[in-house]
C-alpha positions in Angstrom: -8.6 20.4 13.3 -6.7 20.4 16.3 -5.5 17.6 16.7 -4.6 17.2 13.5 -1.9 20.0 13.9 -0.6 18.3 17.1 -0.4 15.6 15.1 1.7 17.1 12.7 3.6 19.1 15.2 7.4 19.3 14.9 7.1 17.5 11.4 9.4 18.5 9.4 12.3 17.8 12.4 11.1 14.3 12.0 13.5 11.0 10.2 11.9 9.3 7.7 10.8 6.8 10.4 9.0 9.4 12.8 7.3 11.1 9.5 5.5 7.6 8.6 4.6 7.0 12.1 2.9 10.5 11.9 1.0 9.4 8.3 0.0 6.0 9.9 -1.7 7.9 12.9 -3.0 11.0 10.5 -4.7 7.3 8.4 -6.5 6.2 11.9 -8.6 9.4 12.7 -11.9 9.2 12.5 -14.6 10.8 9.9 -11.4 11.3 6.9 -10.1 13.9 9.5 -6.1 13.4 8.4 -7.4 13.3 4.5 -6.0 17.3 3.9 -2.8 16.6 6.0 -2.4 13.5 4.3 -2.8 14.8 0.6 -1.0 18.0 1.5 2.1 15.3 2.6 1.3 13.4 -0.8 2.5 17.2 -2.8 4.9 19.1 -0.6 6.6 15.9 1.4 10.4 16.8 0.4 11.5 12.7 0.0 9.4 10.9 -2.8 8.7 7.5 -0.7 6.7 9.3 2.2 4.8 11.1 -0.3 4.0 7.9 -1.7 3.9 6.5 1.7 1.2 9.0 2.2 -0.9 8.0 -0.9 -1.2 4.7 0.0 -2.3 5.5 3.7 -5.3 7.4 2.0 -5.9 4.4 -0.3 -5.8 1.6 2.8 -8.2 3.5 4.6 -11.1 2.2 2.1 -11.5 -1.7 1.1 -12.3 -2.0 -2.4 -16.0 -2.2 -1.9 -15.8 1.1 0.7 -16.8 4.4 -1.3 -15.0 7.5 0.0 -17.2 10.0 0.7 -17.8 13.2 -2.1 -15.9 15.2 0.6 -12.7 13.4 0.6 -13.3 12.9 -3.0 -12.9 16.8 -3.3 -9.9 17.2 -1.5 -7.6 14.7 -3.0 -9.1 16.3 -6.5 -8.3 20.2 -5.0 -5.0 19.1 -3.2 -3.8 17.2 -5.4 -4.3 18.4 -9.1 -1.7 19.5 -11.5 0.8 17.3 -9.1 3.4 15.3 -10.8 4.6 13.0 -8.0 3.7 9.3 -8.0 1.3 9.0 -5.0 -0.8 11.9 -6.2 -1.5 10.2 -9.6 -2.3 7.3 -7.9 -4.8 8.8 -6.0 -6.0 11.0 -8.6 -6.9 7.6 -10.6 -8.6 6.1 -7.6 -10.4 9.1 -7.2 -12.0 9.0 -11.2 -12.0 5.7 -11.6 -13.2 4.0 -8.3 -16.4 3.6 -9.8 -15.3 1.7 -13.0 -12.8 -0.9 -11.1 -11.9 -2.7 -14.5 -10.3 0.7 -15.5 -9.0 1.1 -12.3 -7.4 -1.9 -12.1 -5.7 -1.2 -15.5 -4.2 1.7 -14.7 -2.4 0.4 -11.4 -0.8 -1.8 -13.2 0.9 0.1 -14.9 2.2 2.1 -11.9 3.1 -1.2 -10.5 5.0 -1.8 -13.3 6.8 2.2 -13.4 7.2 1.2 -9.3 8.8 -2.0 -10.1 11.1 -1.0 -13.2 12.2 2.2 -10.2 13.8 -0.8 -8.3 16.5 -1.2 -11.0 17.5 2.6 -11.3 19.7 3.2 -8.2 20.0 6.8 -8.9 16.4 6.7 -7.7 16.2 3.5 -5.4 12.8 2.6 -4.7 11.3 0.7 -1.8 10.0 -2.8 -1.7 7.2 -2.2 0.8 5.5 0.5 -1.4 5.5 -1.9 -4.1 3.7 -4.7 -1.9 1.8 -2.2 -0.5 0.7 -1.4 -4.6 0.2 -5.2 -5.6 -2.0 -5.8 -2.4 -4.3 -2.7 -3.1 -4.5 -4.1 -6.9 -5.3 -7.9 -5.4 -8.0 -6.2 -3.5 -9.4 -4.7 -6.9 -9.4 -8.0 -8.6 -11.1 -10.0 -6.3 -13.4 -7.4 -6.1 -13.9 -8.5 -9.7 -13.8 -11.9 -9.0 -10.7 -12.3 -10.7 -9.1 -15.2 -9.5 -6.2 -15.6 -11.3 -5.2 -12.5 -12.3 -5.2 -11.7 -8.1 -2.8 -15.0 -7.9 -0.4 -13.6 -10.4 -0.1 -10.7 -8.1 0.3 -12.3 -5.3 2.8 -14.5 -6.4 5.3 -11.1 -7.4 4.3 -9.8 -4.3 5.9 -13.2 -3.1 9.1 -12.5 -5.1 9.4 -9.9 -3.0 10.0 -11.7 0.6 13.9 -11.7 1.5 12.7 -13.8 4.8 12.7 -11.6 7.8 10.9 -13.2 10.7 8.8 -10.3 11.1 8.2 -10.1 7.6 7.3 -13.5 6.9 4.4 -13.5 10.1 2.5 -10.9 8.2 2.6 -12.6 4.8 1.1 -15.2 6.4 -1.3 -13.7 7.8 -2.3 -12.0 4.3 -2.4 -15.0 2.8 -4.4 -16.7 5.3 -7.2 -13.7 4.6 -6.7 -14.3 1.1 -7.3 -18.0 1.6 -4.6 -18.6 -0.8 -3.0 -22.0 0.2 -1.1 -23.0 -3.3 0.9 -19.6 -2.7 1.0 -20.5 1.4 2.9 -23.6 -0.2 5.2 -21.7 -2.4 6.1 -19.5 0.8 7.0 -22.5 2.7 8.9 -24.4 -0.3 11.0 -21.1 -0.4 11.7 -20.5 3.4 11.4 -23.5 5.5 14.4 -23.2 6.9 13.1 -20.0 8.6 9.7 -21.8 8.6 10.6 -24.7 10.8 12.7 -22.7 13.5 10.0 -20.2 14.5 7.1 -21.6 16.4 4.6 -18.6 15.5 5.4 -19.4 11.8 4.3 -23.1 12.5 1.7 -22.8 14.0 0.4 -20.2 11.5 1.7 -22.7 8.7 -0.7 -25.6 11.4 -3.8 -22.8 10.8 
C-alpha cells in the first residue's frame, strides 16, 4: 500500500534507531496493513535485533486473547517459512500454536531461555529489551491460563533485568501496576529506592 512504502522510504539509509522507529509505526496501521513489511523486515533485515525487533512488533499488536486474522496468518506462514532467524521462529510458533496456548507457552520458553543464554556470548551480544519484551509476551500467555505463579516467576527475571534508569523504572511500574502485582512492586522498591525516593513520578506511582 502506499503508505506503507512511504513508510519504508529511505530504509535501508536508516541507524538502527531510525529502522525501529519505522517498525513501531509499520505495528500502528490499521487493518494488519504493515504485517508484509513487517515479516519481510523479520527475513531480509541485515542486523539480527531489528529482525527480532520486528517479530515482536507483529506479536504486540495482538493480546493473548486477540486472534489474528487467517490473512495475517498466511503471510507470516508464506513470508516467513524455511527462515532460520530468531524472530521468524517465534512467529512461526505463534502462528501454529496460538490456538493451543499451553504449547505455546512451552515453546517460548525455551526461546526465552536461547535469548537469555545469547546475553553471555559477546561475540553475539544480545539486547535486554528483546528479552523483556519475550518474558512479557510469555506473562501475557500465562495469565491467559490463569497461571499465577508461573507469570510471577517471569516477572520477577524480567525484574533482574532493571539496571535503574529513570525512564526505565516509570514504565515498569506502570506494567506492574496492570499486572496488579504488588509483592514484585515491593521487590522493585527494596532494590531501587534510592532512585525511588528522589523522583516524584516514581512516588507517586509507588502512592498509586
Amino acid at each position: 500500500p502506499p503508505l506503507v512504502k512511504e513508510i519504508l522510504e529511505n530504509y535501508g539509509w536508516l541507524a538502527p534507531e531510525g529502522r525501529q522507529s519505522r517498525i513501531e509505526t509499520l505495528a500502528t496501521l490499521p487493518d494488519a496493513a504493515g504485517v508484509s513489511a513487517l515479516c519481510r523486515i523479520v527475513r531480509f533485515e541485515q542486523t539480527n535485533e531489528v529482525s527480532k525487533q520486528a517479530a515482536l512488533a507483529i506479536l504486540g499488536m495482538y493480546p493473548a486473547d486477540e486472534t489474528p486474522s487467517p490473512e495475517v496468518i498466511r503471510t507470516i506462514r508464506q513470508t516467513l517459512h524455511g527462515s532460520r532467524r530468531p524472530g521468524a521462529h517465534w512467529l512461526l510458533t505463534w502462528a501454529e500454536k496460538g490456538n493451543n496456548p499451553a504449547a505455546l507457552v512451552e515453546d517460548f520458553a525455551r526461546f526465552i531461555d536461547e535469548e537469555q543464554a545469547s546475553l553471555k556470548r559477546p561475540a553475539f551480544p544480545a539486547n535486554t529489551d528483546t528479552l523483556a519484551a519475550l518474558l512479557r509476551f510469555q506473562v501475557a500467555w500465562l495469565e491467559r491460563l490463569d497461571q499465577r505463579e508461573q507469570a510471577i516467576g517471569a516477572m520477577r527475571r524480567l525484574l533482574a533485568l532493571e539496571e535503574g534508569e529513570i525512564d526505565d523504572l516509570r514504565k515498569l511500574f506502570h506494567w506492574l501496576i496492570d499486572q496488579k502485582a504488588w509483592s514484585l512492586v515491593d521487590e522493585l522498591v527494596a532494590r531501587f529506592d534510592g532512585q525511588i525516593r528522589r523522583v516524584p513520578v516514581l512516588l507517586y506511582l509507588l502512592a498509586e
